[in-house]
Amino acid sequence: MIFSQHIWKSMQLLSLMAVVWCVLTPLAQASKSSEDIRCKCICPPYRNIIGHIYNRNVSQKDCNCLHVVEPMPVPGRDVEAYCLLCECKYEERSTTTIKVIIIIYLSVVGALLLYMAFLMLVDPLIRKPDAYTQPLHNEEENEDARSLAAVPTPSGARANTVLERVEGAQQRWKRQVQEQRKTVFDRHKMLS
Amino acid sequence: MDFLDEPFPDVGTYEDFHTIDWLREKSRDTDRHRKITSKSKESIWEFIKSLLDAWSGWVVMLKIGLLAGTLAGVIDLAVDWMTDLKEGVCLSAFWYSHEQCCWTSNETTFEDRGKCPQWQKWSELLVNQSEGASAYILNYFLYIMWALCFAFLAVSLVRVFAPYACGSGIPEIKTILSGFIIRGYLGKWTLLIKTVTLVLVVSSGLSLGKEGPLVHVACCCGNFFSSLFSKYSKNEGKRREVLSAAAAAGVSVAFGAPIGGVLFSLEEVSYYFPLKTLWRSFFAALVAAFTLRSINPFGNSRLVLFYVEYHTPWYMAELFPFILLGVFGGLWGTLFIRCNIAWCRRRKTTKLGKYPVLEVIVVTAITAIIAYPNPYTRRSTSELISELFNDCGALESSQLCDYINDPNMTRPVDDIPDRPAGPGVYTAMWQLALALIFKIIITIFTFGMKIPSGLFIPSMAVGAMAGRMVGIGVEQVAYHHHDWIIFRNWCRPGADCVTPGLYAMVGAAACLGGVTRMTVSLVVIMFELTGGLEYIVPLMAAAVTSKWVADAFGKEGIYEAHIHLNGYPFLDVKDEFTHRTLATDVMRPRRGEPALSVLTQDSMTVEDVETLIKETDYNGFPVVVSKDSERLIGFAQRRELILAIKNARQRQDGVVSNSIVHFTEDPPELPPNSPHPLKLRRILNLSPFTVTDHTPMETVVDIFRKLGLRQCLVTRSGRLLGIITKKDVLRHMAQMANQDPESIMFN
């Protein structure tokens, strides 16, 4: 039973990743628009002509000196000698990938900023009437003794609604982060 | 597995900041495998399940490679854009960096290739001036403002959401892979925050790199995917195999070096590296490299910004400057490790550590203020390294390549002969010297702050700058004195003798080796970066020299030094124990200490056991036959005792405080009307490791290392004398090395 649950979860995740991948890969390859390809020829100084760089968006098979260097600065019989000096490279990029990734990144940073503002400003105001204080001092020492001496608590009254479970998960996460912050920033026990 | 419910602690999980029991994990995995194999013969469905179980390892590797490559691509693209954001913005599409914005420009002259009408510096945008003092000051001011903004955002995000995301990550991952548990260190929030803040801190211009944090990010991905399969989520030993492979994938995308990544994981990060993991690590590294390549962050299918492609030969006489660069690398490595550890210790123990956010802001401000005037420190460190590694072509506009060209020369681009240096090269040399000193000093204060920080790139930058200066020096000496004996044989005038870019590469390898003490993996990473096998000998010469010189001053690399600073319980495989102490010198209890807390096999009540647990904080208790004859039966873990007693009180009838606890197969003889006895044989480990009291500590340390033990019992003629834990071993080794044994923390 647990194995099939895991297979189901892996299928879900695999399909999610496949969807994400299918979105990204066509983005990476689809638009070979004129903005995305170019042939760059670097021609060093030749006799009394200064160095130049030429950019043109041609396909890879046309990426050579004759197609790209226009207007040709040398007369016809010197073209071959000039072109031997030039170095032509074909380059590709994907503008859609860049746009998508930057915009996703900025939205993630924005969401984190909003959540941080919420946690630091709005949350204490909501929590105050709740009187929910968790004594966090040296819990570990008392934990074992408490767990041995504890009367078996009724385990049937678990919070069942989604909202309460989310609340519980968030409280647990906040406690975890507070513990981590104490370990790293206050007690300097780790990562110093 | 439901993300919203609290994970229920069952008998198999470990507590935070404890060490795992490698032998038990291995035997549990063997049991599981045997069960699956035996069931697979029953039906087709079971057979398919056994096949899926066998393939799950490869599926995990594939997913890790995909996610690590994707995240590395996102990081590279975002860093590229945000670094240029400090200087200007692209008006046609704000998400383009400078190079992307001017990609389709039609400027043909070489000096103008960086200019295009769509890209405008901030001074042009705000006050419509692009030259002059006021424009410079405005650009300077905005550069500092952007850098401060990024750094402040990064440290706030780390502080509020994931404090474990700071630092490099490699020392902690080394400790985790050796069997230590740090809950949350490889969690989802740490992954998210580390990725996001890594982009911010690299873009802010601080002197740090992203390679070490990328290893942490890849290990977080590994942890995430391994928690989806019960084969890895329930077995901490198998999970660490996946994490080793994920670390290889992390280095592979950082450097574009799959083989180097696997070797780095093998040499630096992993503790137990079974050969089966080698092939899977390589697979993960390849998938990650391929994914990164298909995202194509740098626009020309290269994985790393400083990939070089020249193939000019080097000469035997050049080994002398290469070895000098190796010595420099070793000396710098020693200096950096000592200064950085001293500064981190000061941060840890004095008031400086109380102001992490302020510290980050001050260091960023200092870095930005000093870095802007020097063109070599103003741009990002990766671009600097790329420029230093690349050889000067015929058409270069940077000052570093301002050689005096022969107007009649008509050589193709790749074979430029040695030329005398123009004035631009001399300017570049002293600017590089200033940049070198600045980088050396500022990196000491930057590494270890409460932001994600790596040190591969700054070390390579220091080495590249030193190497390039030496290379230009040798080149000019060879040009001007080509009739000296050394140069006469291999350097004719008009030939391309000396490649300063190669010196920069060798310098970078030397400095990186001096700091991290990597050997094989360093050379492989460097030659995978350069794409040529011709330069293996210079790289090896420099790496070996730097390691020798650095080892002469101190045995530890930067990561081992940080492990010692933090007191992690990490038993290094590279340390040699050569003292002649015996097990009886190290075991607890010593003379004068209270006697060993033991459990008897059938004469203690539940209440006695609970009192013992409450009064002491040992992780486990040996079980003996009785208090008189202290013959050893087995070892019981504290956590399992607590859980078993709690379960028994809740579930079993008749178990009260006066019930006898027995570890034997059959309950002992009890008078009638006595409460129901509690059988705890299930949790008893019947095969604890024992040594005799005259076993030399050398052997004991070897056993601890090779088997990954947590504790070892000391007996004499069958009677239990004492116990040696891993912490005792570490403290003893620290004492023998004249270090402070009390600095080993973390029970």
XYZ file of C-alpha atoms in Angstrom, chain B residues 375-747:
373
model
C 38.201 48.615 -13.792
C 39.411 45.156 -12.873
C 37.411 44.935 -9.696
C 34.377 46.834 -10.925
C 33.207 43.993 -13.129
C 32.198 40.638 -11.773
C 34.953 38.280 -10.730
C 34.013 35.654 -13.297
C 34.425 38.180 -16.086
C 37.759 39.219 -14.655
C 38.979 35.639 -14.606
C 37.707 35.127 -18.124
C 39.627 38.129 -19.376
C 42.789 37.074 -17.565
C 42.614 33.522 -18.871
C 42.157 34.554 -22.459
C 45.078 35.322 -24.611
C 45.305 38.578 -26.467
C 44.119 38.400 -30.013
C 44.940 40.810 -32.753
C 41.910 42.884 -31.968
C 41.655 43.683 -28.314
C 40.575 46.862 -26.688
C 41.387 46.187 -23.103
C 44.428 47.811 -21.627
C 45.869 44.445 -20.785
C 46.359 43.772 -24.465
C 47.726 47.142 -25.439
C 50.785 45.786 -27.118
C 52.690 47.650 -29.789
C 51.670 45.997 -32.984
C 53.851 45.646 -36.000
C 51.944 47.335 -38.807
C 53.246 44.933 -41.397
C 52.153 41.897 -39.545
C 49.626 39.736 -41.315
C 49.448 36.730 -39.057
C 46.112 35.028 -38.383
C 44.435 35.676 -35.087
C 45.739 32.635 -33.241
C 49.429 32.990 -33.768
C 50.405 36.451 -32.660
C 54.106 36.626 -31.854
C 55.431 38.211 -28.719
C 55.301 41.965 -28.829
C 56.651 44.713 -26.649
C 54.245 46.107 -24.130
C 52.618 49.420 -24.737
C 51.771 51.950 -22.014
C 48.369 50.406 -21.509
C 49.950 47.175 -20.336
C 51.962 48.986 -17.667
C 48.828 50.747 -16.433
C 47.058 47.403 -16.379
C 49.884 45.857 -14.382
C 49.731 48.256 -11.491
C 45.956 48.246 -11.531
C 46.095 44.460 -11.316
C 48.566 44.666 -8.463
C 46.233 46.945 -6.502
C 43.298 44.684 -7.307
C 45.293 41.687 -6.116
C 46.045 43.233 -2.735
C 42.455 44.364 -2.353
C 41.050 40.943 -3.182
C 43.410 39.178 -0.822
C 42.376 41.380 2.067
C 38.651 41.630 1.465
C 38.060 37.919 0.897
C 39.345 37.196 4.399
C 36.501 39.260 5.811
C 33.857 38.122 3.344
C 34.060 34.364 3.638
C 32.026 33.219 6.591
C 29.540 36.061 6.829
C 25.895 35.241 7.268
C 25.207 35.046 3.533
C 25.854 32.250 1.065
C 29.519 32.574 0.168
C 31.930 30.402 -1.713
C 35.598 30.826 -2.166
C 36.530 29.069 -5.369
C 36.122 32.119 -7.565
C 37.972 34.608 -5.323
C 40.907 32.180 -4.961
C 41.032 31.654 -8.687
C 40.890 35.412 -9.208
C 43.827 36.001 -6.880
C 45.827 33.294 -8.615
C 44.861 34.482 -12.080
C 45.934 38.043 -11.341
C 49.262 36.927 -9.924
C 49.771 34.502 -12.787
C 48.974 37.034 -15.455
C 51.417 39.535 -13.993
C 54.135 36.893 -13.884
C 53.240 35.843 -17.410
C 53.477 39.348 -18.809
C 56.770 39.772 -16.973
C 58.209 36.597 -18.456
C 56.899 37.541 -21.884
C 58.533 40.922 -21.808
C 61.811 39.518 -20.513
C 61.744 36.927 -23.278
C 61.089 39.604 -25.887
C 63.657 42.090 -24.774
C 66.380 39.590 -23.890
C 65.849 36.865 -26.390
C 69.586 36.334 -26.601
C 69.907 35.036 -23.027
C 70.758 31.370 -22.701
C 67.381 30.340 -21.257
C 65.400 31.839 -24.050
C 67.708 31.188 -26.929
C 66.740 27.586 -27.383
C 63.031 27.916 -27.499
C 62.197 31.496 -28.159
C 63.080 33.007 -31.497
C 62.129 36.602 -32.206
C 58.928 36.676 -34.125
C 57.565 33.539 -32.507
C 54.802 33.166 -30.030
C 56.700 31.916 -27.016
C 54.916 32.906 -23.881
C 51.185 32.788 -23.306
C 50.335 34.934 -20.281
C 46.860 33.431 -20.198
C 48.350 30.050 -19.383
C 50.217 31.568 -16.439
C 46.932 32.965 -15.192
C 45.373 29.505 -15.336
C 48.282 27.907 -13.537
C 48.188 30.636 -10.894
C 44.466 30.079 -10.388
C 44.993 26.352 -9.949
C 47.834 26.949 -7.493
C 45.829 29.305 -5.299
C 42.777 27.091 -5.307
C 44.916 24.111 -4.376
C 46.641 26.037 -1.626
C 43.370 26.935 0.039
C 41.352 23.749 -0.370
C 44.230 21.229 -0.626
C 42.540 19.487 -3.520
C 44.816 17.398 -5.659
C 43.483 15.232 -8.448
C 40.091 16.861 -8.640
C 41.668 20.286 -9.017
C 43.793 19.275 -11.980
C 40.873 17.508 -13.640
C 38.566 20.492 -13.130
C 41.166 22.853 -14.559
C 41.834 20.818 -17.620
C 38.157 20.265 -18.222
C 37.799 24.045 -18.003
C 40.476 24.579 -20.615
C 39.582 21.766 -22.912
C 43.176 20.766 -23.499
C 45.316 18.008 -22.196
C 48.498 19.838 -23.100
C 48.525 21.793 -19.897
C 48.229 18.936 -17.444
C 51.916 18.998 -16.534
C 52.101 22.712 -15.637
C 48.847 22.432 -13.696
C 50.067 19.424 -11.797
C 53.415 21.018 -11.059
C 51.735 24.085 -9.623
C 49.116 22.109 -7.688
C 51.674 19.756 -6.157
C 54.006 22.599 -5.209
C 51.253 24.625 -3.637
C 50.028 21.651 -1.639
C 53.528 20.892 -0.378
C 54.209 24.473 0.584
C 50.835 24.855 2.277
C 51.105 21.528 4.104
C 54.437 22.615 5.510
C 52.608 25.288 7.505
C 49.437 23.474 8.498
C 47.744 20.237 7.652
C 44.208 21.515 7.299
C 42.450 22.902 4.291
C 39.884 25.644 4.699
C 36.977 23.242 5.077
C 38.647 21.092 7.728
C 39.645 24.286 9.534
C 36.024 25.435 9.616
C 34.933 22.014 10.836
C 37.359 22.342 13.727
C 36.261 25.897 14.415
C 32.633 24.841 14.706
C 33.438 21.704 16.656
C 31.560 19.319 14.406
C 32.128 15.656 15.287
C 33.944 14.808 12.091
C 36.554 12.069 12.162
C 38.775 12.871 9.234
C 40.050 9.973 7.178
C 43.117 11.950 6.254
C 44.312 12.456 9.815
C 46.877 9.973 10.989
C 46.939 8.905 14.584
C 50.448 7.994 15.572
C 50.436 8.101 19.354
C 50.889 5.074 21.515
C 47.961 5.431 23.879
C 45.721 2.505 24.741
C 41.970 2.169 24.925
C 42.123 2.241 28.682
C 43.498 5.799 28.599
C 40.533 7.151 26.690
C 37.605 5.169 27.985
C 34.969 6.526 30.324
C 34.582 6.378 33.267
C 38.014 7.616 34.240
C 39.356 7.316 37.723
C 37.320 9.451 40.051
C 34.300 9.603 37.836
C 31.024 7.951 38.813
C 30.646 4.386 37.672
C 29.252 3.451 34.320
C 25.460 3.647 34.113
C 24.353 0.205 33.053
C 21.084 -1.643 32.762
C 20.765 -5.164 34.048
C 19.152 -7.821 32.015
C 16.254 -8.655 34.294
C 16.457 -6.983 37.638
C 15.449 -3.380 37.042
C 11.957 -1.984 37.182
C 10.425 0.464 34.771
C 10.761 3.163 37.375
C 14.490 2.456 37.816
C 15.031 2.724 34.098
C 13.090 5.975 33.895
C 15.065 7.464 36.774
C 18.299 6.463 35.118
C 17.229 8.098 31.874
C 16.119 11.247 33.616
C 19.258 11.653 35.668
C 21.783 11.102 32.918
C 21.985 12.275 29.357
C 23.918 9.472 27.756
C 22.862 8.308 24.352
C 22.797 4.675 25.253
C 23.329 2.201 28.045
C 25.162 -1.107 28.070
C 23.146 -4.063 29.318
C 24.936 -6.511 31.593
C 23.910 -9.766 33.201
C 23.819 -8.359 36.712
C 25.581 -5.805 38.863
C 27.895 -8.462 40.305
C 29.047 -10.208 37.192
C 29.348 -7.393 34.708
C 29.280 -9.581 31.670
C 28.100 -7.726 28.658
C 24.861 -8.690 26.910
C 24.268 -5.812 24.537
C 23.643 -2.112 24.127
C 20.375 -0.179 24.214
C 19.819 3.294 22.763
C 18.286 5.980 24.918
C 15.781 7.137 22.348
C 14.506 3.643 21.715
C 14.171 2.996 25.455
C 12.091 6.129 25.853
C 9.833 5.299 22.939
C 9.432 1.672 23.942
C 8.521 2.532 27.532
C 6.107 5.220 26.389
C 4.438 2.851 23.971
C 4.246 0.129 26.589
C 2.624 2.403 29.138
C 0.055 3.513 26.619
C -0.756 0.254 24.922
C 0.101 -2.756 27.007
C -2.072 -3.755 29.929
C -0.564 -4.182 33.292
C 2.686 -2.386 32.736
C 3.207 -0.097 35.697
C 6.187 1.497 37.381
C 6.953 -1.645 39.311
C 7.048 -3.924 36.298
C 10.311 -5.677 35.724
C 12.089 -4.805 32.525
C 13.796 -7.792 30.982
C 16.041 -8.023 27.954
C 16.050 -11.805 27.965
C 14.035 -14.020 25.709
C 11.891 -15.433 28.507
C 10.593 -13.466 31.459
C 12.353 -14.110 34.746
C 10.876 -16.049 37.612
C 8.490 -13.725 39.399
C 6.414 -14.148 42.506
C 2.670 -14.321 41.852
C 0.667 -11.095 41.925
C 3.550 -9.120 40.510
C 2.799 -6.822 37.628
C 3.250 -7.840 34.017
C 6.934 -7.730 32.952
C 8.046 -5.610 30.034
C 10.089 -7.338 27.383
C 12.485 -5.037 25.609
C 14.661 -7.521 23.781
C 13.534 -6.061 20.506
C 15.436 -2.851 20.991
C 18.610 -4.429 22.287
C 21.617 -4.503 20.017
C 23.127 -7.891 20.708
C 26.354 -7.285 18.831
C 27.915 -4.109 20.126
C 31.492 -3.536 19.178
C 33.958 -4.273 21.910
C 37.656 -3.901 22.296
C 39.837 -4.948 25.164
C 41.475 -2.435 27.404
C 44.887 -3.010 25.894
C 43.848 -2.331 22.348
C 46.032 0.482 20.996
C 44.125 3.680 20.229
C 45.462 3.560 16.704
C 43.360 0.471 16.088
C 40.377 1.944 17.884
C 40.495 5.110 15.763
C 40.772 2.971 12.663
C 37.726 0.944 13.684
C 35.721 4.097 14.328
C 36.685 5.510 10.963
C 36.185 2.441 8.852
C 32.956 1.225 10.407
C 31.451 4.568 11.325
C 30.855 3.626 14.944
C 29.274 5.892 17.477
C 30.481 4.108 20.570
C 32.625 1.160 21.427
C 32.609 -0.822 24.662
C 35.783 -1.751 26.509
C 35.926 -5.106 28.218
C 38.501 -7.140 30.043
C 38.101 -10.917 30.200
C 34.442 -10.507 29.317
C 33.686 -7.954 32.009
C 32.542 -4.516 30.993
C 35.005 -1.803 31.965
C 33.939 1.321 30.179
C 32.799 2.955 26.988
C 34.525 5.027 24.306
C 32.320 7.319 22.237
C 33.175 9.129 19.025
C 33.343 12.373 20.933
C 35.893 10.878 23.320
C 38.005 9.809 20.372
C 37.828 13.298 18.856
C 38.658 14.937 22.154
C 41.582 12.607 22.649
C 42.905 13.390 19.173
C 42.528 17.097 19.847
C 44.355 16.720 23.125
C 47.178 14.818 21.470
C 47.462 17.570 18.894
C 47.551 20.175 21.674
C 44.259 21.664 20.710
C 41.427 22.435 23.050
C 39.481 19.229 23.645
C 36.501 21.136 24.996
C 35.800 22.636 21.612
C 34.203 19.402 20.413
C 30.534 20.117 20.847
C 27.315 18.463 19.706
C 26.617 15.379 21.808
